[in-house]
PDB file of C-alpha atoms in Angstrom:
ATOM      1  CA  UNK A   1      51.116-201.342 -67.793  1.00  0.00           C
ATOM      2  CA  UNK A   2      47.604-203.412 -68.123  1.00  0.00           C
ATOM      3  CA  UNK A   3      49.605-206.762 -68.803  1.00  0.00           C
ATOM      4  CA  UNK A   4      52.397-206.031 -65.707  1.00  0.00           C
ATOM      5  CA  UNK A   5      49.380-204.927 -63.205  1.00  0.00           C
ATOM      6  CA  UNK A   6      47.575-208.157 -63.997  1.00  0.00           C
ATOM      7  CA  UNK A   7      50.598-210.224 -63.915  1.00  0.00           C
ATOM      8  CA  UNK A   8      51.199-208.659 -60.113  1.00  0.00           C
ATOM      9  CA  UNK A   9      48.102-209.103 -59.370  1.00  0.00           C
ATOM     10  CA  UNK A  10      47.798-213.065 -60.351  1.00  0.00           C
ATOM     11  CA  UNK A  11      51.013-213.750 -58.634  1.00  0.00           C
ATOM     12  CA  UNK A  12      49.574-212.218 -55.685  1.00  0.00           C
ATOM     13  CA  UNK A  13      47.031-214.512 -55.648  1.00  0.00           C
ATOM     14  CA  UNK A  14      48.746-217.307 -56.433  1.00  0.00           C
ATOM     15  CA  UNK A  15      50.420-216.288 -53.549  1.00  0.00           C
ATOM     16  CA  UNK A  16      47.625-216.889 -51.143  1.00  0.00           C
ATOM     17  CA  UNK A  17      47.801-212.387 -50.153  1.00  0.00           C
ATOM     18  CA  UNK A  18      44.765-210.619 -49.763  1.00  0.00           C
ATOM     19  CA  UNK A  19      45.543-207.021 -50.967  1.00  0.00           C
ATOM     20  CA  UNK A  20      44.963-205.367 -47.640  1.00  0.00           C
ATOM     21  CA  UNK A  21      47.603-207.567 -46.199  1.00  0.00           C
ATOM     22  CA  UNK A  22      50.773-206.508 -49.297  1.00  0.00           C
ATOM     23  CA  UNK A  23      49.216-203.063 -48.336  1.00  0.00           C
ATOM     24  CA  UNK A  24      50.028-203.398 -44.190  1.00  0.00           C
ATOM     25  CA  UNK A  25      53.387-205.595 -45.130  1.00  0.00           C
ATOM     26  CA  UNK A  26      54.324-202.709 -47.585  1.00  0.00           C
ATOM     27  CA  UNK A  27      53.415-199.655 -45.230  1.00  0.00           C
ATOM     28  CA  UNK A  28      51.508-198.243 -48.131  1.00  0.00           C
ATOM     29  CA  UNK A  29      47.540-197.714 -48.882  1.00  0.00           C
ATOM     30  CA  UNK A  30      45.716-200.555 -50.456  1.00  0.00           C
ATOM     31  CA  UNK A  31      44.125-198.567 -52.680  1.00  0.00           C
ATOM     32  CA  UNK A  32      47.794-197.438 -54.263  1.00  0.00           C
ATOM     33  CA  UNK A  33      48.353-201.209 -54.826  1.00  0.00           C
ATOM     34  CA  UNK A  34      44.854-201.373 -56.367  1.00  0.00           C
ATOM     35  CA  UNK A  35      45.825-198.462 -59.299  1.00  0.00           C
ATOM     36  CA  UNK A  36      48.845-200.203 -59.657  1.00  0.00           C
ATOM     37  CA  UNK A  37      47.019-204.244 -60.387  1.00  0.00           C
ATOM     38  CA  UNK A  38      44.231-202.009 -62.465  1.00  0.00           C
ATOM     39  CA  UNK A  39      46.912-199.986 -64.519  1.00  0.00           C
ATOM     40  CA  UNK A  40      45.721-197.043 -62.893  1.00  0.00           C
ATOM     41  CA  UNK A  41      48.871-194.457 -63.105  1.00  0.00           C
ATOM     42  CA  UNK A  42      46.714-191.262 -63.614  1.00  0.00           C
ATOM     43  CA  UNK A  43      46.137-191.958 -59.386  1.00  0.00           C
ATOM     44  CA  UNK A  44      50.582-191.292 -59.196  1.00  0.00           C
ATOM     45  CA  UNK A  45      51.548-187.859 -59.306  1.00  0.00           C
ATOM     46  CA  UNK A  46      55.416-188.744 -59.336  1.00  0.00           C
ATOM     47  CA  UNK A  47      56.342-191.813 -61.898  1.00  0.00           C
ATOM     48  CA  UNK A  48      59.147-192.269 -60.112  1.00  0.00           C
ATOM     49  CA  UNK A  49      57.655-193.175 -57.036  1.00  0.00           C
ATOM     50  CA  UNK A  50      55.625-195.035 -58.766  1.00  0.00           C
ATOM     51  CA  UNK A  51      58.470-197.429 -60.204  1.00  0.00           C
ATOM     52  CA  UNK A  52      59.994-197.375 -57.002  1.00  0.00           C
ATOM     53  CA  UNK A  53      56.757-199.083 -55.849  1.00  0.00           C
ATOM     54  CA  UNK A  54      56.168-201.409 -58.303  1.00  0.00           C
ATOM     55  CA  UNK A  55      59.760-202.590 -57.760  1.00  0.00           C
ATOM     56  CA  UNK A  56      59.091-202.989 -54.186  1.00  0.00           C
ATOM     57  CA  UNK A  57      55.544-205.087 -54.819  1.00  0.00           C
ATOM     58  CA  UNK A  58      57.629-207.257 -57.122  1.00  0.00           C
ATOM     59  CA  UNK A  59      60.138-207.636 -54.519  1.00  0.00           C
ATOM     60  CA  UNK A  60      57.230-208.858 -52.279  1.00  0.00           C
ATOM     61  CA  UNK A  61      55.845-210.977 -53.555  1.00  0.00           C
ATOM     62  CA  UNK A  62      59.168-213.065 -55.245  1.00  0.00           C
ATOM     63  CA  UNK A  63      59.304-211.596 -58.511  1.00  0.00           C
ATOM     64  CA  UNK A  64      62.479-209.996 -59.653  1.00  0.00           C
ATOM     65  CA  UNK A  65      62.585-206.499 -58.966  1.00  0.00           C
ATOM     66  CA  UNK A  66      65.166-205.632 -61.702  1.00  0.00           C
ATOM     67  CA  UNK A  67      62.881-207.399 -64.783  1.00  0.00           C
ATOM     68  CA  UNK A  68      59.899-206.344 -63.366  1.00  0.00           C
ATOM     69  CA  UNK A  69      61.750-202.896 -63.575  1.00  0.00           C
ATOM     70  CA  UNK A  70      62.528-203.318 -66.790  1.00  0.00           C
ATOM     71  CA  UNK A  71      59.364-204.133 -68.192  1.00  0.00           C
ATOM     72  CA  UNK A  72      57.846-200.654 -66.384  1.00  0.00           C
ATOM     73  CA  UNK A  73      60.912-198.812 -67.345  1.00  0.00           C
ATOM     74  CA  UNK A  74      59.368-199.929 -71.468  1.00  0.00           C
ATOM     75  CA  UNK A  75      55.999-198.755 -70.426  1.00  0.00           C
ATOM     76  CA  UNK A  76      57.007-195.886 -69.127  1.00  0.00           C
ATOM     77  CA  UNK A  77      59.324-194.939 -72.296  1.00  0.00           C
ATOM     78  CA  UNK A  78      56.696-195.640 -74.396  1.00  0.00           C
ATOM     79  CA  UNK A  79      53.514-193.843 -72.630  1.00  0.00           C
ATOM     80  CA  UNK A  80      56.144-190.818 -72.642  1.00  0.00           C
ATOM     81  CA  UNK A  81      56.997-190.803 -75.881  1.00  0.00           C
ATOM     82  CA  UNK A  82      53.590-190.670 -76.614  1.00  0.00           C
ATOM     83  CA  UNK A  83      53.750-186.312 -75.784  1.00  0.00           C
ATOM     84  CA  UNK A  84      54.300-185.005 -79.427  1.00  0.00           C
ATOM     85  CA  UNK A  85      57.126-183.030 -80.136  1.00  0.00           C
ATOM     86  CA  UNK A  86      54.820-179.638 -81.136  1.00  0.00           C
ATOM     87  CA  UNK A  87      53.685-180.028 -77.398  1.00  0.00           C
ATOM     88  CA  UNK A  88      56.955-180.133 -76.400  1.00  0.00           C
ATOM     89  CA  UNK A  89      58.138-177.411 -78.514  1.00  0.00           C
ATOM     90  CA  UNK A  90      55.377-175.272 -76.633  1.00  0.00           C
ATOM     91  CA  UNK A  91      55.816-175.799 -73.236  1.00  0.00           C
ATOM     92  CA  UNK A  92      59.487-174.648 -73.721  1.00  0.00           C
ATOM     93  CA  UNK A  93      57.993-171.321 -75.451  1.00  0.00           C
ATOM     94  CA  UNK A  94      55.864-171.101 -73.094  1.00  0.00           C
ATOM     95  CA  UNK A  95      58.480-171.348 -70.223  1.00  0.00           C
ATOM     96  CA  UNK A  96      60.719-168.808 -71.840  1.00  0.00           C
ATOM     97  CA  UNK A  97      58.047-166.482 -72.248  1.00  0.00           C
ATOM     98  CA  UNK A  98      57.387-166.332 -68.862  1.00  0.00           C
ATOM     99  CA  UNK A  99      60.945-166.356 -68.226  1.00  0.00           C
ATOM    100  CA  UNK A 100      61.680-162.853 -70.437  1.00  0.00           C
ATOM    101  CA  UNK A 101      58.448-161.231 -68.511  1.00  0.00           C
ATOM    102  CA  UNK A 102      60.245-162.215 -65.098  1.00  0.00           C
ATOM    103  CA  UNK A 103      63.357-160.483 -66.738  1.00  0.00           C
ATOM    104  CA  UNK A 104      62.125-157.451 -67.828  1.00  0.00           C
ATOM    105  CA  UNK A 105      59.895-156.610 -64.507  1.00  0.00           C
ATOM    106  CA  UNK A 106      63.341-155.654 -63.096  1.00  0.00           C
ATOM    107  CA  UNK A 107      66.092-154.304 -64.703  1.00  0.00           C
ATOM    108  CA  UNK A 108      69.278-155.670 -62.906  1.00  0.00           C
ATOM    109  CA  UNK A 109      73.097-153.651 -63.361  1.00  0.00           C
ATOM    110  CA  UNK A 110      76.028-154.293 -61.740  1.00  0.00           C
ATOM    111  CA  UNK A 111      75.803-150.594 -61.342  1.00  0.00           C
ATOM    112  CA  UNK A 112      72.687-150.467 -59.583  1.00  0.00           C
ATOM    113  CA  UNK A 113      73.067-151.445 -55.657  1.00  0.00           C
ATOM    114  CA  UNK A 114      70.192-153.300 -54.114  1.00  0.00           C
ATOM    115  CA  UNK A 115      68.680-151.776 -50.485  1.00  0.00           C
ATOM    116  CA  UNK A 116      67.068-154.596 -49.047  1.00  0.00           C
ATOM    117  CA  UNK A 117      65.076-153.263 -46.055  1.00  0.00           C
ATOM    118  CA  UNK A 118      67.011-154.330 -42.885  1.00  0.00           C
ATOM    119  CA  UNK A 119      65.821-155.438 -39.161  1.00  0.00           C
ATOM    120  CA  UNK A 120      67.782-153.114 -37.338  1.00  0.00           C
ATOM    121  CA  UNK A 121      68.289-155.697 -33.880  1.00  0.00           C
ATOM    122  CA  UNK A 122      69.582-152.507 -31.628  1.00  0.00           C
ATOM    123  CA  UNK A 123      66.828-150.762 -31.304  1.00  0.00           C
ATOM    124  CA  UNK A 124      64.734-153.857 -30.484  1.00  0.00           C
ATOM    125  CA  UNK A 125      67.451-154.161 -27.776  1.00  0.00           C
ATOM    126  CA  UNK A 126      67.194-150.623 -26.270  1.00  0.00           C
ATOM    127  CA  UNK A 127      63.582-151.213 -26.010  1.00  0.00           C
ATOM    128  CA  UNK A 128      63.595-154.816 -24.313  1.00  0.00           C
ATOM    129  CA  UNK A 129      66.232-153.904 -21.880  1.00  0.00           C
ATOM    130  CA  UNK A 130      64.460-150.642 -21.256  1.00  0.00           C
ATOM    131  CA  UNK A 131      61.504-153.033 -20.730  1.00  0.00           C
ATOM    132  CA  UNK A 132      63.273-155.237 -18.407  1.00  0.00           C
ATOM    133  CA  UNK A 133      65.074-152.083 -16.293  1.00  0.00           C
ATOM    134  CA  UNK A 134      61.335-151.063 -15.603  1.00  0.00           C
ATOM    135  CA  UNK A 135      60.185-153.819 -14.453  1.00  0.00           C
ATOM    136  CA  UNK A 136      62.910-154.684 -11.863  1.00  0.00           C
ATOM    137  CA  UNK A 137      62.437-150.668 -10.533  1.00  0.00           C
ATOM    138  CA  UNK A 138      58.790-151.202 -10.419  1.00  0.00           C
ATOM    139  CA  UNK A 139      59.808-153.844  -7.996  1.00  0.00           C
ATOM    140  CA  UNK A 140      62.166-152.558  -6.266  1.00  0.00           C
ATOM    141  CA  UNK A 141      60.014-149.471  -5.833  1.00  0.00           C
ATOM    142  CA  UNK A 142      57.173-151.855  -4.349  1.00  0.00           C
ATOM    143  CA  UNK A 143      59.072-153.430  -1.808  1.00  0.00           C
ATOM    144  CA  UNK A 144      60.250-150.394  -0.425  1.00  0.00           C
ATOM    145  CA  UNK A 145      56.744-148.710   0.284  1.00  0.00           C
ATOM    146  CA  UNK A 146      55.556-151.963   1.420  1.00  0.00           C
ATOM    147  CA  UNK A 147      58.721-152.876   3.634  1.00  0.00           C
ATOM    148  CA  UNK A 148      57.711-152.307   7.398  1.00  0.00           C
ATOM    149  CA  UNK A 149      60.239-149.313   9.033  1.00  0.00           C
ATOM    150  CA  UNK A 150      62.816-150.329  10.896  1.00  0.00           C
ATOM    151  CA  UNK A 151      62.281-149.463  14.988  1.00  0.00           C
ATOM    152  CA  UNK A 152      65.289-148.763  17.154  1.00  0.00           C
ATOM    153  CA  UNK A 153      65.902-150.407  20.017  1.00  0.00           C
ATOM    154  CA  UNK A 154      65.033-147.212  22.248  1.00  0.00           C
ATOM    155  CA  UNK A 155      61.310-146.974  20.447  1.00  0.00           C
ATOM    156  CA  UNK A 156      61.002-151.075  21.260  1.00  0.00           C
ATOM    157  CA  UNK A 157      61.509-149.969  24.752  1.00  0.00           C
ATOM    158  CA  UNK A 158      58.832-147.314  24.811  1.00  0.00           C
ATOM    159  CA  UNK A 159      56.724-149.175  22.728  1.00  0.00           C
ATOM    160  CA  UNK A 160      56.720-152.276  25.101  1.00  0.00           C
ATOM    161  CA  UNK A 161      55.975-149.510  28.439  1.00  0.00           C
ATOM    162  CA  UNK A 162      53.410-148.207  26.684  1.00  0.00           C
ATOM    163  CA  UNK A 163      51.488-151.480  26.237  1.00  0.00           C
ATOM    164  CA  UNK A 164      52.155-152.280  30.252  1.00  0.00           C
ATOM    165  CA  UNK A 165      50.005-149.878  31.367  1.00  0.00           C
TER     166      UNK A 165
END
């Protein structure tokens, strides 16, 4: 990975590109381009994204994507071929392991019916629409005391002689 991040790297320069300017054209940090040029791949959680870059700086900058593929595809073979097969052997103890504990925490039969604990929507529906009759009768009710009574035409008459003298 040293040789191909130095090899990007000269061909960048060759190239006249500053890295900050791959880093804007690419729509990626500068400093992921840097780990790349310095061989850095303990900065990449995901390899693949990683190769997906690479192929994309190569693309950049004129180089073929597929052999510059190729040549990380090698890399990446060989720094995981590097995990010994005892390690390997391990980890899959180790997931199965955890897998039988997970198992035996519940016992599952087709005989056995699970309850899962259900929402029950209608009385959440009695409640709001009891909620909402409320409130319009607590209007209602409040426009009636406040509404002014109603005066017949015989008390307007009285009304207006009273107020002439």
């Amino acid at each position: 990975m040293k040789e191909l991040g130095e090899y990007l790297q000269d061909v960048r320069r060759n190239n006249g590109v500053s890295l900050e300017e791959a880093a804007t054209d690419l729509n990626v940090d500068s400093l992921l381009l840097e780990n790349i040029e310095s061989a850095n791949i303990r900065a990449f959680k995901d390899m693949y994204e990683l190769r997906e870059l690479v192929r994309n700086y190569a693309k950049y900058l004129g180089l073929d994507p597929l052999k510059i593929q190729e040549e990380f595809n090698d890399f990446l073979f060989e720094h995981t071929s590097k995990i010994s097969l005892d390690d390997i052997l391990e980890a899959k103890r180790k997931k199965e392991k955890e897998d039988s504990l997970e198992n035996t925490k519940k016992i599952i039969s087709p005989y056995t019916k699970e309850y899962k604990k259900k929402i029950r929507k209608l009385p959440i529906i009695i409640g709001v629409s009891a909620f909402v009759i409320a409130i319009i009768l607590a209007i209602i009710i409040i426009k009636v005391i406040n509404r002014e009574p109603a005066i017949s035409s015989e008390l307007k008459g009285i009304e207006s002689y009273e107020y002439a003298y």
